[in-house]
PDB file of C-alpha atoms in Angstrom:
ATOM      1  CA  MET A   1       0.032   0.005   0.003  1.00  0.00           C
ATOM      2  CA  ASN A   2       1.460   3.303  -1.068  1.00  0.00           C
ATOM      3  CA  VAL A   3      -0.947   5.561   0.823  1.00  0.00           C
ATOM      4  CA  LYS A   4      -2.377   6.151   4.250  1.00  0.00           C
ATOM      5  CA  ILE A   5      -5.388   8.163   5.320  1.00  0.00           C
ATOM      6  CA  GLU A   6      -5.409  10.472   8.269  1.00  0.00           C
ATOM      7  CA  LEU A   7      -8.486  12.083   9.917  1.00  0.00           C
ATOM      8  CA  LEU A   8      -8.542  15.821   9.291  1.00  0.00           C
ATOM      9  CA  SER A   9      -7.818  18.083  12.321  1.00  0.00           C
ATOM     10  CA  THR A  10      -6.810  21.620  13.055  1.00  0.00           C
ATOM     11  CA  LYS A  11      -3.188  20.546  13.153  1.00  0.00           C
ATOM     12  CA  HIS A  12      -3.410  20.237   9.374  1.00  0.00           C
ATOM     13  CA  ILE A  13      -4.599  23.844   8.622  1.00  0.00           C
ATOM     14  CA  ASP A  14      -1.443  25.307   6.993  1.00  0.00           C
ATOM     15  CA  GLU A  15      -0.875  22.148   4.882  1.00  0.00           C
ATOM     16  CA  LEU A  16      -4.504  21.912   3.888  1.00  0.00           C
ATOM     17  CA  LEU A  17      -4.667  25.616   2.880  1.00  0.00           C
ATOM     18  CA  THR A  18      -1.535  25.209   0.677  1.00  0.00           C
ATOM     19  CA  PHE A  19      -3.054  22.050  -0.876  1.00  0.00           C
ATOM     20  CA  GLU A  20      -6.350  23.781  -1.634  1.00  0.00           C
ATOM     21  CA  LYS A  21      -4.801  26.929  -3.037  1.00  0.00           C
ATOM     22  CA  GLU A  22      -2.328  24.987  -5.274  1.00  0.00           C
ATOM     23  CA  ASN A  23      -5.130  22.915  -6.727  1.00  0.00           C
ATOM     24  CA  ARG A  24      -7.917  25.462  -6.872  1.00  0.00           C
ATOM     25  CA  LEU A  25      -8.105  25.877 -10.612  1.00  0.00           C
ATOM     26  CA  PHE A  26      -7.758  22.177 -11.253  1.00  0.00           C
ATOM     27  CA  PHE A  27     -10.552  21.272  -8.795  1.00  0.00           C
ATOM     28  CA  GLU A  28     -12.823  24.057 -10.032  1.00  0.00           C
ATOM     29  CA  SER A  29     -12.696  22.618 -13.535  1.00  0.00           C
ATOM     30  CA  SER A  30     -14.978  19.706 -12.330  1.00  0.00           C
ATOM     31  CA  ILE A  31     -16.583  20.800  -9.023  1.00  0.00           C
ATOM     32  CA  PRO A  32     -18.337  23.985  -7.831  1.00  0.00           C
ATOM     33  CA  GLY A  33     -15.898  26.774  -7.111  1.00  0.00           C
ATOM     34  CA  ARG A  34     -15.442  28.262  -3.647  1.00  0.00           C
ATOM     35  CA  LYS A  35     -15.583  31.982  -2.673  1.00  0.00           C
ATOM     36  CA  GLU A  36     -12.254  33.756  -2.230  1.00  0.00           C
ATOM     37  CA  SER A  37     -12.961  34.021   1.540  1.00  0.00           C
ATOM     38  CA  TYR A  38     -12.757  30.143   1.813  1.00  0.00           C
ATOM     39  CA  TYR A  39      -8.968  30.419   1.166  1.00  0.00           C
ATOM     40  CA  SER A  40      -8.087  32.392   4.213  1.00  0.00           C
ATOM     41  CA  LYS A  41      -6.443  30.733   7.186  1.00  0.00           C
ATOM     42  CA  GLU A  42      -9.041  32.111   9.630  1.00  0.00           C
ATOM     43  CA  ASN A  43     -11.882  30.753   7.601  1.00  0.00           C
ATOM     44  CA  LEU A  44     -10.288  27.334   7.220  1.00  0.00           C
ATOM     45  CA  VAL A  45      -9.602  27.123  11.023  1.00  0.00           C
ATOM     46  CA  HIS A  46     -13.378  27.835  11.544  1.00  0.00           C
ATOM     47  CA  ILE A  47     -14.376  25.223   8.925  1.00  0.00           C
ATOM     48  CA  VAL A  48     -12.033  22.519  10.292  1.00  0.00           C
ATOM     49  CA  LYS A  49     -13.159  23.122  13.928  1.00  0.00           C
ATOM     50  CA  GLU A  50     -16.735  22.534  12.759  1.00  0.00           C
ATOM     51  CA  ILE A  51     -15.646  19.403  10.865  1.00  0.00           C
ATOM     52  CA  GLU A  52     -13.918  18.106  14.033  1.00  0.00           C
ATOM     53  CA  GLU A  53     -17.185  18.585  15.896  1.00  0.00           C
ATOM     54  CA  GLU A  54     -19.111  16.793  13.154  1.00  0.00           C
ATOM     55  CA  GLN A  55     -16.569  13.931  13.104  1.00  0.00           C
ATOM     56  CA  ASP A  56     -16.958  13.566  16.925  1.00  0.00           C
ATOM     57  CA  ALA A  57     -20.743  13.339  16.448  1.00  0.00           C
ATOM     58  CA  GLY A  58     -20.332  10.785  13.627  1.00  0.00           C
ATOM     59  CA  LEU A  59     -21.880  13.030  10.974  1.00  0.00           C
ATOM     60  CA  CYS A  60     -18.871  12.961   8.640  1.00  0.00           C
ATOM     61  CA  TYR A  61     -15.296  11.740   8.387  1.00  0.00           C
ATOM     62  CA  MET A  62     -12.825  13.808   6.375  1.00  0.00           C
ATOM     63  CA  TYR A  63      -9.442  12.321   5.639  1.00  0.00           C
ATOM     64  CA  LEU A  64      -6.135  13.494   4.147  1.00  0.00           C
ATOM     65  CA  ILE A  65      -4.434  11.135   1.743  1.00  0.00           C
ATOM     66  CA  ARG A  66      -0.652  10.810   2.108  1.00  0.00           C
ATOM     67  CA  ASN A  67       1.828   9.012  -0.118  1.00  0.00           C
ATOM     68  CA  LYS A  68       4.667   6.884   1.331  1.00  0.00           C
ATOM     69  CA  LYS A  69       6.814  10.009   1.591  1.00  0.00           C
ATOM     70  CA  GLY A  70       4.163  11.607   3.862  1.00  0.00           C
ATOM     71  CA  GLU A  71       3.138  14.221   1.305  1.00  0.00           C
ATOM     72  CA  LEU A  72      -0.471  15.392   1.182  1.00  0.00           C
ATOM     73  CA  VAL A  73      -1.689  14.109  -2.193  1.00  0.00           C
ATOM     74  CA  GLY A  74      -5.449  14.311  -1.756  1.00  0.00           C
ATOM     75  CA  ARG A  75      -8.563  14.122   0.331  1.00  0.00           C
ATOM     76  CA  VAL A  76     -11.231  11.456   0.722  1.00  0.00           C
ATOM     77  CA  ASN A  77     -14.445  12.106   2.688  1.00  0.00           C
ATOM     78  CA  LEU A  78     -17.423  10.268   4.054  1.00  0.00           C
ATOM     79  CA  PHE A  79     -20.193  12.845   4.514  1.00  0.00           C
ATOM     80  CA  SER A  80     -23.988  13.198   4.707  1.00  0.00           C
ATOM     81  CA  ILE A  81     -24.024  10.212   7.012  1.00  0.00           C
ATOM     82  CA  VAL A  82     -27.518   8.959   7.814  1.00  0.00           C
ATOM     83  CA  ARG A  83     -28.060   6.502  10.592  1.00  0.00           C
ATOM     84  CA  GLY A  84     -31.099   4.533  11.688  1.00  0.00           C
ATOM     85  CA  ILE A  85     -32.860   2.620   8.908  1.00  0.00           C
ATOM     86  CA  PHE A  86     -30.315   3.687   6.313  1.00  0.00           C
ATOM     87  CA  GLU A  87     -26.815   3.509   7.801  1.00  0.00           C
ATOM     88  CA  LYS A  88     -25.280   5.203   4.678  1.00  0.00           C
ATOM     89  CA  ALA A  89     -22.864   7.889   3.670  1.00  0.00           C
ATOM     90  CA  GLU A  90     -21.733   9.698   0.522  1.00  0.00           C
ATOM     91  CA  LEU A  91     -18.185   9.451  -0.640  1.00  0.00           C
ATOM     92  CA  GLY A  92     -16.038  12.144  -2.211  1.00  0.00           C
ATOM     93  CA  PHE A  93     -12.416  12.345  -3.109  1.00  0.00           C
ATOM     94  CA  ARG A  94      -9.933  14.667  -4.815  1.00  0.00           C
ATOM     95  CA  ILE A  95      -6.329  14.185  -5.797  1.00  0.00           C
ATOM     96  CA  ALA A  96      -3.804  17.004  -6.382  1.00  0.00           C
ATOM     97  CA  GLU A  97      -3.227  17.666 -10.042  1.00  0.00           C
ATOM     98  CA  LYS A  98       0.409  16.679  -9.913  1.00  0.00           C
ATOM     99  CA  HIS A  99      -0.479  13.282  -8.256  1.00  0.00           C
ATOM    100  CA  ASN A 100      -3.381  12.382 -10.565  1.00  0.00           C
ATOM    101  CA  GLY A 101      -3.242   8.997 -12.252  1.00  0.00           C
ATOM    102  CA  LYS A 102      -0.853   7.348  -9.739  1.00  0.00           C
ATOM    103  CA  GLY A 103      -3.354   5.075  -8.039  1.00  0.00           C
ATOM    104  CA  TYR A 104      -3.630   7.145  -4.830  1.00  0.00           C
ATOM    105  CA  ALA A 105      -7.410   7.533  -5.122  1.00  0.00           C
ATOM    106  CA  THR A 106      -8.003   3.883  -5.678  1.00  0.00           C
ATOM    107  CA  GLN A 107      -6.012   2.960  -2.594  1.00  0.00           C
ATOM    108  CA  ALA A 108      -7.495   5.719  -0.473  1.00  0.00           C
ATOM    109  CA  VAL A 109     -11.033   4.761  -1.338  1.00  0.00           C
ATOM    110  CA  LYS A 110     -10.290   1.184  -0.370  1.00  0.00           C
ATOM    111  CA  LEU A 111      -8.990   2.361   2.993  1.00  0.00           C
ATOM    112  CA  VAL A 112     -11.948   4.623   3.630  1.00  0.00           C
ATOM    113  CA  LEU A 113     -14.434   1.878   2.692  1.00  0.00           C
ATOM    114  CA  ASN A 114     -12.715  -0.323   5.230  1.00  0.00           C
ATOM    115  CA  GLU A 115     -13.315   2.380   7.858  1.00  0.00           C
ATOM    116  CA  ALA A 116     -16.926   2.859   6.646  1.00  0.00           C
ATOM    117  CA  PHE A 117     -17.833  -0.800   6.873  1.00  0.00           C
ATOM    118  CA  ASN A 118     -15.670  -2.062   9.762  1.00  0.00           C
ATOM    119  CA  ASN A 119     -15.363   0.920  12.104  1.00  0.00           C
ATOM    120  CA  TYR A 120     -18.374   3.057  11.395  1.00  0.00           C
ATOM    121  CA  ASN A 121     -20.691   0.122  10.686  1.00  0.00           C
ATOM    122  CA  LEU A 122     -22.204   1.645   7.627  1.00  0.00           C
ATOM    123  CA  HIS A 123     -24.298  -0.538   5.254  1.00  0.00           C
ATOM    124  CA  ARG A 124     -24.092   1.582   2.134  1.00  0.00           C
ATOM    125  CA  VAL A 125     -21.747   4.161   0.591  1.00  0.00           C
ATOM    126  CA  GLU A 126     -22.907   6.226  -2.378  1.00  0.00           C
ATOM    127  CA  ALA A 127     -20.772   8.299  -4.832  1.00  0.00           C
ATOM    128  CA  GLY A 128     -21.449  10.454  -7.844  1.00  0.00           C
ATOM    129  CA  THR A 129     -19.170  11.815 -10.622  1.00  0.00           C
ATOM    130  CA  SER A 130     -19.599  13.993 -13.602  1.00  0.00           C
ATOM    131  CA  PRO A 131     -20.300  11.971 -16.779  1.00  0.00           C
ATOM    132  CA  ASN A 132     -16.909  12.965 -18.118  1.00  0.00           C
ATOM    133  CA  ASN A 133     -14.894  12.008 -15.031  1.00  0.00           C
ATOM    134  CA  ILE A 134     -13.965   8.528 -16.269  1.00  0.00           C
ATOM    135  CA  GLY A 135     -10.898   8.399 -13.875  1.00  0.00           C
ATOM    136  CA  SER A 136     -13.123   8.708 -10.793  1.00  0.00           C
ATOM    137  CA  GLN A 137     -15.588   6.232 -12.216  1.00  0.00           C
ATOM    138  CA  ILE A 138     -12.769   3.690 -12.663  1.00  0.00           C
ATOM    139  CA  VAL A 139     -11.636   4.308  -9.109  1.00  0.00           C
ATOM    140  CA  LEU A 140     -15.151   3.548  -7.838  1.00  0.00           C
ATOM    141  CA  ILE A 141     -15.536   0.386 -10.024  1.00  0.00           C
ATOM    142  CA  LYS A 142     -12.116  -0.911  -8.882  1.00  0.00           C
ATOM    143  CA  ASN A 143     -13.431  -0.634  -5.313  1.00  0.00           C
ATOM    144  CA  GLY A 144     -16.576  -2.645  -5.865  1.00  0.00           C
ATOM    145  CA  PHE A 145     -18.972   0.223  -6.574  1.00  0.00           C
ATOM    146  CA  GLU A 146     -21.762  -0.522  -9.055  1.00  0.00           C
ATOM    147  CA  PHE A 147     -23.358   1.968 -11.494  1.00  0.00           C
ATOM    148  CA  ILE A 148     -26.944   2.780 -10.448  1.00  0.00           C
ATOM    149  CA  GLY A 149     -27.983   5.532 -12.804  1.00  0.00           C
ATOM    150  CA  ARG A 150     -27.692   9.023 -14.065  1.00  0.00           C
ATOM    151  CA  ALA A 151     -29.188  12.079 -12.377  1.00  0.00           C
ATOM    152  CA  HIS A 152     -30.046  14.975 -14.588  1.00  0.00           C
ATOM    153  CA  ASP A 153     -29.128  18.559 -13.610  1.00  0.00           C
ATOM    154  CA  VAL A 154     -27.950  17.444 -10.209  1.00  0.00           C
ATOM    155  CA  ILE A 155     -25.072  19.863  -9.533  1.00  0.00           C
ATOM    156  CA  LYS A 156     -24.279  23.409 -10.631  1.00  0.00           C
ATOM    157  CA  VAL A 157     -20.607  23.794 -11.772  1.00  0.00           C
ATOM    158  CA  ASN A 158     -19.396  27.187 -12.973  1.00  0.00           C
ATOM    159  CA  GLY A 159     -22.998  28.478 -13.273  1.00  0.00           C
ATOM    160  CA  LYS A 160     -24.258  25.582 -15.346  1.00  0.00           C
ATOM    161  CA  TRP A 161     -26.353  22.605 -14.254  1.00  0.00           C
ATOM    162  CA  GLU A 162     -24.690  19.257 -14.945  1.00  0.00           C
ATOM    163  CA  ASP A 163     -25.689  15.596 -14.764  1.00  0.00           C
ATOM    164  CA  GLY A 164     -24.203  13.145 -12.351  1.00  0.00           C
ATOM    165  CA  VAL A 165     -23.315   9.492 -12.722  1.00  0.00           C
ATOM    166  CA  LEU A 166     -24.299   7.612  -9.576  1.00  0.00           C
ATOM    167  CA  PHE A 167     -22.745   4.557  -7.895  1.00  0.00           C
ATOM    168  CA  GLU A 168     -23.274   2.499  -4.726  1.00  0.00           C
ATOM    169  CA  CYS A 169     -21.177   0.171  -2.748  1.00  0.00           C
ATOM    170  CA  LEU A 170     -22.798  -2.087  -0.128  1.00  0.00           C
ATOM    171  CA  ASN A 171     -21.173  -3.487   3.016  1.00  0.00           C
ATOM    172  CA  LYS A 172     -21.199  -6.980   1.469  1.00  0.00           C
ATOM    173  CA  VAL A 173     -18.271  -5.873  -0.815  1.00  0.00           C
ATOM    174  CA  LYS A 174     -15.930  -6.121   2.202  1.00  0.00           C
ATOM    175  CA  ASP A 175     -14.929  -9.623   1.146  1.00  0.00           C
ATOM    176  CA  TYR A 176     -14.150  -8.373  -2.352  1.00  0.00           C
ATOM    177  CA  LEU A 177     -11.897  -5.547  -1.003  1.00  0.00           C
ATOM    178  CA  GLU A 178      -9.965  -7.967   1.305  1.00  0.00           C
ATOM    179  CA  LYS A 179      -9.027 -10.038  -1.764  1.00  0.00           C
ATOM    180  CA  GLN A 180      -7.644  -7.017  -3.731  1.00  0.00           C
TER     181      GLN A 180
END
């Protein structure tokens, strides 16, 4: 395994801010952009403190992805966690532009699914990509996700509504992941 995941905390603020600034244009080419105020240290401290509270409450789990050198190469998140009769979460991930295509996302998603199913006792993890994001779709399929459909006009990116391609992964895929 060439990557490890680390739960986000306020000790990561400076590193996270640098990561987000360096990759801003790259990320905004495929996901909704953020306001300029997002990229201030003060704002990020506030956001990460809120995330820590939400993580403590089991509402989300936001991870940093590190390569074997310890460099921050991406992020992988479990969010919109719903308990009770659903026991599900949504999955999102992003890899720095200079580290794209090196297998980091595939490995990180495998690790976070292990957390989701074995530590957080989730039954289902859902993910969506833009129709053109074939790389992310491959990452999901390699990790046992199945295509479940296409949602029309589901997300607004750069002022334009775009479709989403939807995937699901059920807890029963644990056995599959252990063999990979």
